[in-house]
Amino acid sequence: MGVICWFKRDLRVADHPALARAAALGPVIPLYIVEPHQWRQADASGRQYAFLCDCLDSLRAELASTGLELVVRVGVAPQVLEALRAAHRVTDLVSHEETGNAASFARDRAVADWAAAQGVRWHEVPQSGVVRRLASRDGWQARRDAFVSAPVVPRIEGARGVSGAVADPLPAAADLGLVDACPDRQRGGRARAERALAGFLRTRGQHYRAAMSAPEAGARACSRLSPHLAFGTLSVREAVQAGRAAPAGRGRAWAGSMRSFRSRLAWRDHFMQKLEDEPALEWRCLHPAYEALRPAEPDTARLAAWAAGETGLPFVDACMRSLNATGWLNFRMRAMVMAVASYHLWLDWRDSGAVLARLFTDYEPGIHWSQVQMQSGVTGTNQIRIYNPVKQGHEQDPAGRFTRRWVPELARVPDAHLQTPWTWDGAGGLLGRAYPEPLVDVAAAARAARAAVWAVRRQAGFAEAAAQVRRKHASRKRPPAARRAPRGDSRQMGFEF
């Protein structure tokens, strides 16, 4: 008799409720399934798979220290599970509750059918503040806070394993059709997650609140925990409790930064709850009136230029090139590049959102699609933010170091014209040759987009539908009216911390 502990996006041993439950039920087969179909989805990429492989190496070593051996299998989940059931008389399957993309949701439904047909008991265990089958957002915040405040689940020791479960070789990325160069991506694994958390709480987080808006400063000041949370080498509960335990008395900057850090961890669960409650927001506008706003078929040339950092808008291009090379971008710049794609370039959020999903090593479906819709103005409830990329370049990269690093074609452009090279006297020898002409007139494109979005908002019945969205998804937590959100602490895209 055996119990399968099915690892998904929970690649750790510490604070692992599902593993603890499996170990209490009987001899355990710790299983990870590499599913080729999942890696062929439009939101999957080689950088994510490389991070996963790091995490599996780490998990293998962690499990070995508890007396268990990780079994990696390649295939379709129900078929893999059935082979193990038949070979090892599996009676129970334990996993965490996953809020994933449509493909993972369909996979889980197929697994549920398999389990019911074979008489296998499937135990799905929460691992975050997301609540499955939530009837109402009323009281959700208290339930979430209680979950992250509960004691960390102790690490299992001396667990009983099932012998003879043979593992498959871990496929190479190319075997899964994943070709993605990301030379400066973050590395995965539990030890790196712990180092990132400790370093942030000890030194790097001091200026987190002030520095996280700028791409260069944010790369140092942000916690860089987002991929570890996305792949589960660190639990949200561990991060929350470590943030609460950070030493006090280090000044107002530290105190403010830690409040912002904890706040953004809470917003992380808030946005994931939206996808849990409404899986269709991955492919359908939250507010139905916006479905026909942008062309259904994308301007492929514009989409490709934006994805490659070839729009002719220097700060946008610098951000996209940096993201291509590192797999990471700070929160405000994520919002800006998405807004430019949606408003200035008038691309549908589903097309540009899939590009960003692939580029983010820390892609988390529940956060990503909620935020993509928010920054595209299609939720019907959020403030419409049309970022001016020229203004953002001046404010977030005033010395031009970040822009010049990633767009070296602009090396000869004087500082005063760096974000608007088309205004420079020497532009004729540069634009359309070494560097592209801007795809759009920034001001004119913003005006046209604003008019189109607000025209939809003025339609009959819009407010009533928006109220329904708000009732289902809005946070019930209301800050004091007199308190202003601090600089850099708004609810922006990505939640990369």
JSON list of N, CA and C in Angstrom, two decimals, residues 179-226:
[
{"chain": "A", "resi": 179, "resn": "VAL", "atom": "N", "xyz": [12.88, 26.58, -26.53]},
{"chain": "A", "resi": 179, "resn": "VAL", "atom": "CA", "xyz": [14.12, 27.24, -26.94]},
{"chain": "A", "resi": 179, "resn": "VAL", "atom": "C", "xyz": [14.02, 28.68, -26.48]},
{"chain": "A", "resi": 180, "resn": "ASP", "atom": "N", "xyz": [14.80, 29.04, -25.48]},
{"chain": "A", "resi": 180, "resn": "ASP", "atom": "CA", "xyz": [14.63, 30.34, -24.84]},
{"chain": "A", "resi": 180, "resn": "ASP", "atom": "C", "xyz": [15.93, 30.74, -24.17]},
{"chain": "A", "resi": 181, "resn": "ALA", "atom": "N", "xyz": [16.63, 31.70, -24.73]},
{"chain": "A", "resi": 181, "resn": "ALA", "atom": "CA", "xyz": [17.88, 32.17, -24.13]},
{"chain": "A", "resi": 181, "resn": "ALA", "atom": "C", "xyz": [17.58, 33.21, -23.07]},
{"chain": "A", "resi": 182, "resn": "CYS", "atom": "N", "xyz": [18.00, 32.95, -21.86]},
{"chain": "A", "resi": 182, "resn": "CYS", "atom": "CA", "xyz": [17.83, 33.90, -20.75]},
{"chain": "A", "resi": 182, "resn": "CYS", "atom": "C", "xyz": [19.10, 33.85, -19.92]},
{"chain": "A", "resi": 183, "resn": "PRO", "atom": "N", "xyz": [20.16, 34.50, -20.40]},
{"chain": "A", "resi": 183, "resn": "PRO", "atom": "CA", "xyz": [21.48, 34.30, -19.80]},
{"chain": "A", "resi": 183, "resn": "PRO", "atom": "C", "xyz": [21.60, 34.73, -18.35]},
{"chain": "A", "resi": 184, "resn": "ASP", "atom": "N", "xyz": [20.78, 35.68, -17.92]},
{"chain": "A", "resi": 184, "resn": "ASP", "atom": "CA", "xyz": [20.95, 36.23, -16.57]},
{"chain": "A", "resi": 184, "resn": "ASP", "atom": "C", "xyz": [19.76, 35.91, -15.68]},
{"chain": "A", "resi": 185, "resn": "ARG", "atom": "N", "xyz": [19.08, 34.79, -15.94]},
{"chain": "A", "resi": 185, "resn": "ARG", "atom": "CA", "xyz": [17.92, 34.44, -15.13]},
{"chain": "A", "resi": 185, "resn": "ARG", "atom": "C", "xyz": [18.33, 34.10, -13.70]},
{"chain": "A", "resi": 186, "resn": "GLN", "atom": "N", "xyz": [17.34, 34.21, -12.79]},
{"chain": "A", "resi": 186, "resn": "GLN", "atom": "CA", "xyz": [17.55, 33.74, -11.43]},
{"chain": "A", "resi": 186, "resn": "GLN", "atom": "C", "xyz": [17.62, 32.22, -11.42]},
{"chain": "A", "resi": 187, "resn": "ARG", "atom": "N", "xyz": [18.33, 31.71, -10.44]},
{"chain": "A", "resi": 187, "resn": "ARG", "atom": "CA", "xyz": [18.42, 30.26, -10.24]},
{"chain": "A", "resi": 187, "resn": "ARG", "atom": "C", "xyz": [17.42, 29.84, -9.17]},
{"chain": "A", "resi": 188, "resn": "GLY", "atom": "N", "xyz": [16.95, 28.60, -9.29]},
{"chain": "A", "resi": 188, "resn": "GLY", "atom": "CA", "xyz": [15.95, 28.10, -8.38]},
{"chain": "A", "resi": 188, "resn": "GLY", "atom": "C", "xyz": [16.52, 27.24, -7.28]},
{"chain": "A", "resi": 189, "resn": "GLY", "atom": "N", "xyz": [15.65, 26.77, -6.39]},
{"chain": "A", "resi": 189, "resn": "GLY", "atom": "CA", "xyz": [16.05, 25.88, -5.31]},
{"chain": "A", "resi": 189, "resn": "GLY", "atom": "C", "xyz": [15.84, 26.49, -3.94]},
{"chain": "A", "resi": 190, "resn": "ARG", "atom": "N", "xyz": [15.66, 25.63, -2.96]},
{"chain": "A", "resi": 190, "resn": "ARG", "atom": "CA", "xyz": [15.35, 26.07, -1.60]},
{"chain": "A", "resi": 190, "resn": "ARG", "atom": "C", "xyz": [16.45, 26.93, -0.99]},
{"chain": "A", "resi": 191, "resn": "ALA", "atom": "N", "xyz": [17.69, 26.54, -1.15]},
{"chain": "A", "resi": 191, "resn": "ALA", "atom": "CA", "xyz": [18.77, 27.29, -0.52]},
{"chain": "A", "resi": 191, "resn": "ALA", "atom": "C", "xyz": [18.83, 28.71, -1.07]},
{"chain": "A", "resi": 192, "resn": "ARG", "atom": "N", "xyz": [18.60, 28.88, -2.36]},
{"chain": "A", "resi": 192, "resn": "ARG", "atom": "CA", "xyz": [18.62, 30.22, -2.95]},
{"chain": "A", "resi": 192, "resn": "ARG", "atom": "C", "xyz": [17.42, 31.04, -2.46]},
{"chain": "A", "resi": 193, "resn": "ALA", "atom": "N", "xyz": [16.29, 30.39, -2.26]},
{"chain": "A", "resi": 193, "resn": "ALA", "atom": "CA", "xyz": [15.13, 31.09, -1.71]},
{"chain": "A", "resi": 193, "resn": "ALA", "atom": "C", "xyz": [15.43, 31.59, -0.31]},
{"chain": "A", "resi": 194, "resn": "GLU", "atom": "N", "xyz": [16.02, 30.76, 0.50]},
{"chain": "A", "resi": 194, "resn": "GLU", "atom": "CA", "xyz": [16.34, 31.16, 1.87]},
{"chain": "A", "resi": 194, "resn": "GLU", "atom": "C", "xyz": [17.36, 32.29, 1.90]},
{"chain": "A", "resi": 195, "resn": "ARG", "atom": "N", "xyz": [18.35, 32.23, 1.01]},
{"chain": "A", "resi": 195, "resn": "ARG", "atom": "CA", "xyz": [19.35, 33.31, 0.96]},
{"chain": "A", "resi": 195, "resn": "ARG", "atom": "C", "xyz": [18.71, 34.62, 0.51]},
{"chain": "A", "resi": 196, "resn": "ALA", "atom": "N", "xyz": [17.83, 34.55, -0.48]},
{"chain": "A", "resi": 196, "resn": "ALA", "atom": "CA", "xyz": [17.18, 35.76, -0.97]},
{"chain": "A", "resi": 196, "resn": "ALA", "atom": "C", "xyz": [16.33, 36.40, 0.13]},
{"chain": "A", "resi": 197, "resn": "LEU", "atom": "N", "xyz": [15.60, 35.59, 0.87]},
{"chain": "A", "resi": 197, "resn": "LEU", "atom": "CA", "xyz": [14.76, 36.11, 1.95]},
{"chain": "A", "resi": 197, "resn": "LEU", "atom": "C", "xyz": [15.61, 36.71, 3.06]},
{"chain": "A", "resi": 198, "resn": "ALA", "atom": "N", "xyz": [16.64, 35.98, 3.47]},
{"chain": "A", "resi": 198, "resn": "ALA", "atom": "CA", "xyz": [17.49, 36.47, 4.55]},
{"chain": "A", "resi": 198, "resn": "ALA", "atom": "C", "xyz": [18.22, 37.75, 4.16]},
{"chain": "A", "resi": 199, "resn": "GLY", "atom": "N", "xyz": [18.74, 37.80, 2.95]},
{"chain": "A", "resi": 199, "resn": "GLY", "atom": "CA", "xyz": [19.45, 38.99, 2.50]},
{"chain": "A", "resi": 199, "resn": "GLY", "atom": "C", "xyz": [18.55, 40.20, 2.41]},
{"chain": "A", "resi": 200, "resn": "PHE", "atom": "N", "xyz": [17.31, 39.98, 1.98]},
{"chain": "A", "resi": 200, "resn": "PHE", "atom": "CA", "xyz": [16.35, 41.09, 1.88]},
{"chain": "A", "resi": 200, "resn": "PHE", "atom": "C", "xyz": [16.00, 41.62, 3.26]},
{"chain": "A", "resi": 201, "resn": "LEU", "atom": "N", "xyz": [15.74, 40.73, 4.19]},
{"chain": "A", "resi": 201, "resn": "LEU", "atom": "CA", "xyz": [15.33, 41.16, 5.53]},
{"chain": "A", "resi": 201, "resn": "LEU", "atom": "C", "xyz": [16.50, 41.70, 6.35]},
{"chain": "A", "resi": 202, "resn": "ARG", "atom": "N", "xyz": [17.71, 41.34, 5.97]},
{"chain": "A", "resi": 202, "resn": "ARG", "atom": "CA", "xyz": [18.89, 41.80, 6.72]},
{"chain": "A", "resi": 202, "resn": "ARG", "atom": "C", "xyz": [19.41, 43.14, 6.20]},
{"chain": "A", "resi": 203, "resn": "THR", "atom": "N", "xyz": [19.51, 43.28, 4.86]},
{"chain": "A", "resi": 203, "resn": "THR", "atom": "CA", "xyz": [20.14, 44.50, 4.33]},
{"chain": "A", "resi": 203, "resn": "THR", "atom": "C", "xyz": [19.41, 45.08, 3.12]},
{"chain": "A", "resi": 204, "resn": "ARG", "atom": "N", "xyz": [19.10, 44.25, 2.13]},
{"chain": "A", "resi": 204, "resn": "ARG", "atom": "CA", "xyz": [18.64, 44.80, 0.85]},
{"chain": "A", "resi": 204, "resn": "ARG", "atom": "C", "xyz": [17.30, 45.51, 0.93]},
{"chain": "A", "resi": 205, "resn": "GLY", "atom": "N", "xyz": [16.47, 45.12, 1.92]},
{"chain": "A", "resi": 205, "resn": "GLY", "atom": "CA", "xyz": [15.13, 45.66, 1.98]},
{"chain": "A", "resi": 205, "resn": "GLY", "atom": "C", "xyz": [15.01, 47.04, 2.58]},
{"chain": "A", "resi": 206, "resn": "GLN", "atom": "N", "xyz": [16.12, 47.63, 3.03]},
{"chain": "A", "resi": 206, "resn": "GLN", "atom": "CA", "xyz": [16.01, 48.91, 3.73]},
{"chain": "A", "resi": 206, "resn": "GLN", "atom": "C", "xyz": [15.30, 49.98, 2.90]},
{"chain": "A", "resi": 207, "resn": "HIS", "atom": "N", "xyz": [15.63, 50.06, 1.62]},
{"chain": "A", "resi": 207, "resn": "HIS", "atom": "CA", "xyz": [15.04, 51.10, 0.76]},
{"chain": "A", "resi": 207, "resn": "HIS", "atom": "C", "xyz": [14.04, 50.51, -0.23]},
{"chain": "A", "resi": 208, "resn": "TYR", "atom": "N", "xyz": [13.46, 49.38, 0.13]},
{"chain": "A", "resi": 208, "resn": "TYR", "atom": "CA", "xyz": [12.53, 48.69, -0.76]},
{"chain": "A", "resi": 208, "resn": "TYR", "atom": "C", "xyz": [11.40, 49.59, -1.22]},
{"chain": "A", "resi": 209, "resn": "ARG", "atom": "N", "xyz": [10.76, 50.28, -0.31]},
{"chain": "A", "resi": 209, "resn": "ARG", "atom": "CA", "xyz": [9.59, 51.08, -0.66]},
{"chain": "A", "resi": 209, "resn": "ARG", "atom": "C", "xyz": [9.95, 52.19, -1.64]},
{"chain": "A", "resi": 210, "resn": "ALA", "atom": "N", "xyz": [11.06, 52.84, -1.41]},
{"chain": "A", "resi": 210, "resn": "ALA", "atom": "CA", "xyz": [11.44, 53.97, -2.26]},
{"chain": "A", "resi": 210, "resn": "ALA", "atom": "C", "xyz": [12.05, 53.52, -3.58]},
{"chain": "A", "resi": 211, "resn": "ALA", "atom": "N", "xyz": [12.74, 52.37, -3.57]},
{"chain": "A", "resi": 211, "resn": "ALA", "atom": "CA", "xyz": [13.54, 51.99, -4.74]},
{"chain": "A", "resi": 211, "resn": "ALA", "atom": "C", "xyz": [12.84, 51.04, -5.69]},
{"chain": "A", "resi": 212, "resn": "MET", "atom": "N", "xyz": [11.72, 50.42, -5.29]},
{"chain": "A", "resi": 212, "resn": "MET", "atom": "CA", "xyz": [11.18, 49.35, -6.12]},
{"chain": "A", "resi": 212, "resn": "MET", "atom": "C", "xyz": [10.54, 49.83, -7.41]},
{"chain": "A", "resi": 213, "resn": "SER", "atom": "N", "xyz": [10.30, 51.13, -7.55]},
{"chain": "A", "resi": 213, "resn": "SER", "atom": "CA", "xyz": [9.68, 51.62, -8.78]},
{"chain": "A", "resi": 213, "resn": "SER", "atom": "C", "xyz": [10.65, 51.72, -9.94]},
{"chain": "A", "resi": 214, "resn": "ALA", "atom": "N", "xyz": [11.94, 51.87, -9.67]},
{"chain": "A", "resi": 214, "resn": "ALA", "atom": "CA", "xyz": [12.94, 52.07, -10.72]},
{"chain": "A", "resi": 214, "resn": "ALA", "atom": "C", "xyz": [13.57, 50.73, -11.10]},
{"chain": "A", "resi": 215, "resn": "PRO", "atom": "N", "xyz": [13.78, 50.46, -12.38]},
{"chain": "A", "resi": 215, "resn": "PRO", "atom": "CA", "xyz": [14.27, 49.14, -12.79]},
{"chain": "A", "resi": 215, "resn": "PRO", "atom": "C", "xyz": [15.66, 48.82, -12.27]},
{"chain": "A", "resi": 216, "resn": "GLU", "atom": "N", "xyz": [16.55, 49.79, -12.27]},
{"chain": "A", "resi": 216, "resn": "GLU", "atom": "CA", "xyz": [17.93, 49.53, -11.83]},
{"chain": "A", "resi": 216, "resn": "GLU", "atom": "C", "xyz": [18.00, 49.36, -10.32]},
{"chain": "A", "resi": 217, "resn": "ALA", "atom": "N", "xyz": [17.42, 50.30, -9.58]},
{"chain": "A", "resi": 217, "resn": "ALA", "atom": "CA", "xyz": [17.44, 50.21, -8.12]},
{"chain": "A", "resi": 217, "resn": "ALA", "atom": "C", "xyz": [16.59, 49.04, -7.63]},
{"chain": "A", "resi": 218, "resn": "GLY", "atom": "N", "xyz": [15.47, 48.80, -8.30]},
{"chain": "A", "resi": 218, "resn": "GLY", "atom": "CA", "xyz": [14.59, 47.73, -7.88]},
{"chain": "A", "resi": 218, "resn": "GLY", "atom": "C", "xyz": [15.22, 46.35, -7.98]},
{"chain": "A", "resi": 219, "resn": "ALA", "atom": "N", "xyz": [16.10, 46.16, -8.94]},
{"chain": "A", "resi": 219, "resn": "ALA", "atom": "CA", "xyz": [16.76, 44.87, -9.09]},
{"chain": "A", "resi": 219, "resn": "ALA", "atom": "C", "xyz": [17.57, 44.51, -7.84]},
{"chain": "A", "resi": 220, "resn": "ARG", "atom": "N", "xyz": [18.04, 45.53, -7.13]},
{"chain": "A", "resi": 220, "resn": "ARG", "atom": "CA", "xyz": [18.79, 45.30, -5.89]},
{"chain": "A", "resi": 220, "resn": "ARG", "atom": "C", "xyz": [17.90, 45.34, -4.66]},
{"chain": "A", "resi": 221, "resn": "ALA", "atom": "N", "xyz": [16.95, 46.28, -4.63]},
{"chain": "A", "resi": 221, "resn": "ALA", "atom": "CA", "xyz": [16.18, 46.51, -3.42]},
{"chain": "A", "resi": 221, "resn": "ALA", "atom": "C", "xyz": [15.00, 45.56, -3.25]},
{"chain": "A", "resi": 222, "resn": "CYS", "atom": "N", "xyz": [14.47, 45.00, -4.32]},
{"chain": "A", "resi": 222, "resn": "CYS", "atom": "CA", "xyz": [13.35, 44.07, -4.21]},
{"chain": "A", "resi": 222, "resn": "CYS", "atom": "C", "xyz": [13.83, 42.73, -3.63]},
{"chain": "A", "resi": 223, "resn": "SER", "atom": "N", "xyz": [12.91, 42.00, -3.05]},
{"chain": "A", "resi": 223, "resn": "SER", "atom": "CA", "xyz": [13.30, 40.75, -2.39]},
{"chain": "A", "resi": 223, "resn": "SER", "atom": "C", "xyz": [13.75, 39.68, -3.37]},
{"chain": "A", "resi": 224, "resn": "ARG", "atom": "N", "xyz": [13.25, 39.73, -4.60]},
{"chain": "A", "resi": 224, "resn": "ARG", "atom": "CA", "xyz": [13.52, 38.72, -5.64]},
{"chain": "A", "resi": 224, "resn": "ARG", "atom": "C", "xyz": [12.99, 37.34, -5.26]},
{"chain": "A", "resi": 225, "resn": "LEU", "atom": "N", "xyz": [11.93, 37.34, -4.45]},
{"chain": "A", "resi": 225, "resn": "LEU", "atom": "CA", "xyz": [11.33, 36.09, -4.01]},
{"chain": "A", "resi": 225, "resn": "LEU", "atom": "C", "xyz": [10.25, 35.57, -4.96]},
{"chain": "A", "resi": 226, "resn": "SER", "atom": "N", "xyz": [9.82, 36.39, -5.92]},
{"chain": "A", "resi": 226, "resn": "SER", "atom": "CA", "xyz": [8.65, 36.02, -6.72]},
{"chain": "A", "resi": 226, "resn": "SER", "atom": "C", "xyz": [8.79, 34.67, -7.43]}
]
